[in-house]
CSV table of C-alpha atoms in Angstrom, one decimal:
chain,number,residue,atom,x,y,z
J,1,ASP,CA,2.9,3.1,-42.5
J,2,ALA,CA,4.5,4.5,-39.4
J,3,GLY,CA,3.3,3.1,-36.1
J,4,VAL,CA,3.3,5.0,-32.9
J,5,THR,CA,6.5,6.9,-32.2
J,6,GLN,CA,7.7,8.0,-28.8
J,7,SER,CA,10.6,10.3,-27.8
J,8,PRO,CA,13.0,10.2,-26.1
J,9,THR,CA,13.6,6.5,-25.6
J,10,HIS,CA,15.5,7.0,-22.4
J,11,LEU,CA,15.6,9.8,-19.9
J,12,ILE,CA,17.3,10.4,-16.5
J,13,LYS,CA,16.0,13.2,-14.3
J,14,THR,CA,16.7,14.4,-10.8
J,15,ARG,CA,14.0,14.3,-8.1
J,16,GLY,CA,12.0,17.6,-8.2
J,17,GLN,CA,12.6,18.3,-11.9
J,18,GLN,CA,10.0,18.3,-14.6
J,19,VAL,CA,9.9,16.1,-17.7
J,20,THR,CA,8.0,16.1,-21.1
J,21,LEU,CA,7.5,13.0,-23.1
J,22,ARG,CA,6.2,13.0,-26.7
J,23,CYS,CA,4.1,10.7,-28.8
J,24,SER,CA,3.0,10.7,-32.4
J,25,PRO,CA,0.0,8.4,-33.1
J,26,LYS,CA,-0.3,5.9,-35.9
J,27,SER,CA,-1.7,7.3,-39.1
J,28,GLY,CA,-5.5,7.3,-39.1
J,29,HIS,CA,-5.7,7.3,-35.3
J,30,ASP,CA,-7.2,10.2,-33.4
J,31,THR,CA,-7.1,9.2,-29.8
J,32,VAL,CA,-4.0,9.0,-27.6
J,33,SER,CA,-3.7,7.3,-24.3
J,34,TRP,CA,-0.8,7.2,-21.9
J,35,TYR,CA,0.2,4.4,-19.6
J,36,GLN,CA,2.8,3.9,-16.8
J,37,GLN,CA,4.4,0.6,-16.4
J,38,ALA,CA,6.4,-0.2,-13.3
J,39,LEU,CA,8.9,-3.0,-13.4
J,40,GLY,CA,7.1,-6.4,-13.3
J,41,GLN,CA,3.6,-4.9,-13.5
J,42,GLY,CA,1.0,-4.4,-16.2
J,43,PRO,CA,0.6,-0.9,-17.6
J,44,GLN,CA,-1.6,1.5,-15.6
J,45,PHE,CA,-3.8,4.0,-17.4
J,46,ILE,CA,-2.8,7.7,-16.8
J,47,PHE,CA,-5.2,9.6,-19.2
J,48,GLN,CA,-6.7,9.7,-22.7
J,49,TYR,CA,-6.9,12.6,-25.1
J,50,TYR,CA,-9.3,13.1,-27.9
J,51,GLU,CA,-10.1,16.3,-29.9
J,52,GLU,CA,-7.4,18.0,-27.9
J,53,GLU,CA,-9.2,17.4,-24.6
J,54,GLU,CA,-8.5,15.1,-21.7
J,55,ARG,CA,-11.4,12.7,-22.0
J,56,GLN,CA,-10.7,10.5,-19.0
J,57,ARG,CA,-8.1,10.1,-16.3
J,58,GLY,CA,-6.8,7.3,-14.2
J,59,ASN,CA,-5.8,7.4,-10.6
J,60,PHE,CA,-2.8,9.7,-11.0
J,61,PRO,CA,-2.0,13.0,-9.2
J,62,ASP,CA,-2.3,16.4,-10.9
J,63,ARG,CA,1.5,16.4,-11.3
J,64,PHE,CA,0.7,14.4,-14.4
J,65,SER,CA,-0.7,16.5,-17.2
J,66,GLY,CA,-0.9,16.3,-20.9
J,67,HIS,CA,-1.8,17.9,-24.1
J,68,GLN,CA,-2.9,16.9,-27.6
J,69,PHE,CA,-2.2,18.9,-30.6
J,70,PRO,CA,-4.3,19.5,-33.8
J,71,ASN,CA,-2.2,16.8,-35.6
J,72,TYR,CA,-3.2,14.3,-32.9
J,73,SER,CA,0.3,14.1,-31.4
J,74,SER,CA,0.5,14.3,-27.6
J,75,GLU,CA,2.7,15.2,-24.7
J,76,LEU,CA,2.9,13.9,-21.2
J,77,ASN,CA,4.3,16.2,-18.6
J,78,VAL,CA,5.3,15.3,-15.1
J,79,ASN,CA,6.2,17.9,-12.5
J,80,ALA,CA,8.0,17.6,-9.2
J,81,LEU,CA,9.4,14.2,-10.1
J,82,LEU,CA,9.5,11.6,-7.4
J,83,LEU,CA,11.7,8.5,-7.3
J,84,GLY,CA,8.5,6.5,-7.6
J,85,ASP,CA,7.8,8.0,-11.0
J,86,SER,CA,10.6,5.9,-12.5
J,87,ALA,CA,8.9,3.6,-15.0
J,88,LEU,CA,8.3,2.8,-18.6
J,89,TYR,CA,5.8,5.3,-20.1
J,90,LEU,CA,3.8,4.0,-23.0
J,91,CYS,CA,1.7,5.8,-25.5
J,92,ALA,CA,-1.1,4.1,-27.3
J,93,SER,CA,-3.2,5.3,-30.2
J,94,SER,CA,-6.6,4.2,-31.4
J,95,ARG,CA,-9.6,5.3,-33.4
J,96,ASP,CA,-12.3,6.9,-31.4
J,97,ARG,CA,-14.9,4.4,-30.2
J,98,ASP,CA,-13.9,1.9,-32.8
J,99,GLU,CA,-13.5,-1.4,-31.0
J,100,ASN,CA,-12.7,-3.2,-34.2
J,101,TYR,CA,-9.1,-1.9,-34.4
J,102,GLY,CA,-7.8,-2.0,-30.9
J,103,TYR,CA,-4.8,-0.1,-29.6
J,104,THR,CA,-1.3,0.4,-31.1
J,105,PHE,CA,1.5,1.0,-28.7
J,106,GLY,CA,4.8,2.8,-29.1
J,107,SER,CA,8.2,1.5,-27.9
J,108,GLY,CA,8.0,3.6,-24.7
J,109,THR,CA,10.1,6.1,-22.9
J,110,ARG,CA,12.2,4.7,-20.0
J,111,LEU,CA,12.3,7.4,-17.3
J,112,THR,CA,14.7,7.1,-14.4
J,113,VAL,CA,14.4,9.5,-11.5
J,114,VAL,CA,17.5,9.8,-9.3
Q,1,LYS,CA,-14.3,-2.2,-11.0
Q,2,GLN,CA,-12.8,-4.3,-13.7
Q,3,GLU,CA,-9.9,-6.5,-12.6
Q,4,VAL,CA,-7.8,-8.7,-14.9
Q,5,THR,CA,-5.8,-11.7,-13.7
Q,6,GLN,CA,-3.3,-13.8,-15.6
Q,7,ILE,CA,-2.2,-17.3,-14.7
Q,8,PRO,CA,0.5,-18.5,-14.5
Q,9,ALA,CA,2.8,-15.6,-13.7
Q,10,ALA,CA,5.7,-17.4,-15.2
Q,11,LEU,CA,6.2,-20.4,-17.4
Q,12,SER,CA,9.3,-22.2,-18.6
Q,13,VAL,CA,8.9,-24.9,-21.3
Q,14,PRO,CA,11.1,-26.8,-23.8
Q,15,GLU,CA,11.0,-25.9,-27.4
Q,16,GLY,CA,8.2,-27.5,-29.4
Q,17,GLU,CA,5.6,-27.7,-26.6
Q,18,ASN,CA,2.0,-26.4,-27.1
Q,19,LEU,CA,1.0,-24.1,-24.3
Q,20,VAL,CA,-1.9,-22.2,-22.9
Q,21,LEU,CA,-1.9,-18.8,-21.1
Q,22,ASN,CA,-4.9,-17.8,-19.1
Q,23,CYS,CA,-6.6,-14.5,-18.6
Q,24,SER,CA,-9.7,-13.8,-16.5
Q,25,PHE,CA,-11.7,-10.6,-15.9
Q,26,THR,CA,-14.3,-9.7,-13.4
Q,27,ASP,CA,-16.8,-7.7,-15.4
Q,28,SER,CA,-18.2,-9.4,-18.5
Q,29,ALA,CA,-19.4,-6.1,-20.1
Q,30,ILE,CA,-16.4,-5.7,-22.4
Q,31,TYR,CA,-16.0,-4.3,-25.9
Q,32,ASN,CA,-13.0,-6.4,-26.8
Q,33,LEU,CA,-10.0,-8.1,-25.5
Q,34,GLN,CA,-6.5,-7.8,-26.8
Q,35,TRP,CA,-3.4,-9.9,-26.3
Q,36,PHE,CA,0.0,-8.3,-26.4
Q,37,ARG,CA,3.6,-9.4,-26.4
Q,38,GLN,CA,6.3,-7.4,-24.6
Q,39,ASP,CA,10.0,-8.1,-24.9
Q,40,PRO,CA,12.2,-6.9,-21.9
Q,41,GLY,CA,12.3,-3.1,-21.7
Q,42,LYS,CA,10.3,-2.7,-24.9
Q,43,GLY,CA,6.9,-1.5,-25.9
Q,44,LEU,CA,3.8,-3.7,-26.5
Q,45,THR,CA,3.2,-5.6,-29.8
Q,46,SER,CA,-0.4,-6.5,-30.5
Q,47,LEU,CA,-0.9,-10.2,-31.2
Q,48,LEU,CA,-4.7,-10.7,-31.4
Q,49,LEU,CA,-7.8,-8.7,-30.9
Q,50,ILE,CA,-11.1,-10.4,-30.1
Q,51,GLN,CA,-14.3,-8.4,-30.4
Q,52,SER,CA,-17.0,-9.0,-27.8
Q,53,SER,CA,-19.1,-10.8,-30.4
Q,54,GLN,CA,-16.4,-13.2,-31.4
Q,55,ARG,CA,-15.3,-16.4,-29.7
Q,56,GLU,CA,-11.8,-16.8,-31.1
Q,57,GLN,CA,-9.1,-15.3,-33.4
Q,58,THR,CA,-6.1,-17.0,-35.0
Q,59,SER,CA,-2.8,-15.7,-36.3
Q,60,GLY,CA,-0.2,-18.2,-37.4
Q,61,ARG,CA,0.7,-20.4,-34.4
Q,62,LEU,CA,-1.4,-18.3,-32.0
Q,63,ASN,CA,-5.1,-18.8,-31.2
Q,64,ALA,CA,-7.0,-16.8,-28.7
Q,65,SER,CA,-10.5,-17.6,-27.4
Q,66,LEU,CA,-13.0,-15.5,-25.5
Q,67,ASP,CA,-15.8,-16.6,-23.2
Q,68,LYS,CA,-17.5,-13.4,-22.0
Q,69,SER,CA,-20.0,-15.1,-19.8
Q,70,SER,CA,-17.4,-16.8,-17.7
Q,71,GLY,CA,-14.9,-13.9,-17.9
Q,72,ARG,CA,-12.1,-15.9,-19.5
Q,73,SER,CA,-9.7,-15.8,-22.4
Q,74,THR,CA,-7.0,-18.2,-23.3
Q,75,LEU,CA,-4.0,-17.7,-25.6
Q,76,TYR,CA,-2.8,-21.0,-27.2
Q,77,ILE,CA,0.7,-21.1,-28.6
Q,78,ALA,CA,1.4,-24.1,-30.8
Q,79,ALA,CA,4.9,-25.6,-31.3
Q,80,SER,CA,6.6,-23.0,-29.1
Q,81,GLN,CA,10.0,-21.6,-30.2
Q,82,PRO,CA,12.8,-19.8,-28.2
Q,83,GLY,CA,11.8,-16.6,-30.1
Q,84,ASP,CA,8.4,-16.8,-28.3
Q,85,SER,CA,10.1,-16.0,-25.0
Q,86,ALA,CA,8.6,-12.7,-23.8
Q,87,THR,CA,5.9,-11.4,-21.4
Q,88,TYR,CA,2.4,-11.9,-22.6
Q,89,LEU,CA,-0.2,-9.4,-21.5
Q,90,CYS,CA,-4.0,-9.5,-21.9
Q,91,ALA,CA,-6.1,-6.4,-21.7
Q,92,VAL,CA,-9.8,-5.7,-21.8
Q,93,VAL,CA,-11.7,-2.6,-23.0
Q,94,SER,CA,-15.0,-1.9,-21.4
Q,95,ASN,CA,-17.4,1.1,-21.8
Q,96,THR,CA,-14.8,3.4,-20.3
Q,97,ASP,CA,-12.8,3.0,-23.6
Q,98,LYS,CA,-9.5,2.3,-21.8
Q,99,LEU,CA,-7.4,-0.8,-21.5
Q,100,ILE,CA,-7.3,-2.6,-18.3
Q,101,PHE,CA,-4.2,-4.9,-18.1
Q,102,GLY,CA,-3.3,-8.0,-16.3
Q,103,THR,CA,0.1,-8.4,-14.8
Q,104,GLY,CA,1.3,-10.7,-17.5
Q,105,THR,CA,2.7,-14.2,-18.0
Q,106,ARG,CA,6.5,-14.3,-18.4
Q,107,LEU,CA,7.3,-17.1,-20.9
Q,108,GLN,CA,10.6,-18.7,-21.4
Q,109,VAL,CA,11.1,-21.3,-24.1
Q,110,PHE,CA,14.4,-23.1,-24.0
Q,111,PRO,CA,16.1,-25.1,-26.8
């Protein structure tokens, strides 16, 4: 049973560019959440997608946007990259409103902005 | 606003010791609490999930407890091994259905 898969694993972009990160949820999961983890910090919630809609959003600017597809996979897009966007981006999947199963995380995408 | 704190921030112990990692949260209205392990530069691996109605969960050498009323959870690791070296993160889920993380405890177990 495949877990959460993320691509790419590493990415280097130049300030001002745009980037797209991808996530496929664990089989049986329908909700995808994205987190940003700066070095030495705990992950910070960016947003959550369910039924192809953004259900809730953390304290991140509009440069961060996302999408969920009918097969539950998701993309995270970041426009006008800043040096401060350099971080590990984590995708987590879960079953909607089912607190019995918790969250499953992918291995992350390491984004470096130069 | 829910805030999660983990103490200590770092811990270095010799192999074989039993140890306790602490997690506290400010709002007791949680759905569940999850402990994760993170190796350097890697994703998160779920260790234990405690539902709000439970008081503890066990998996092998790991035992996690939850006291909602006092806003605390502990992760107990028995007979620690060098392979346990990693950062341990706790996270709570409240009615907003998102994980709120602590900053983690960085554990090093030396032979």
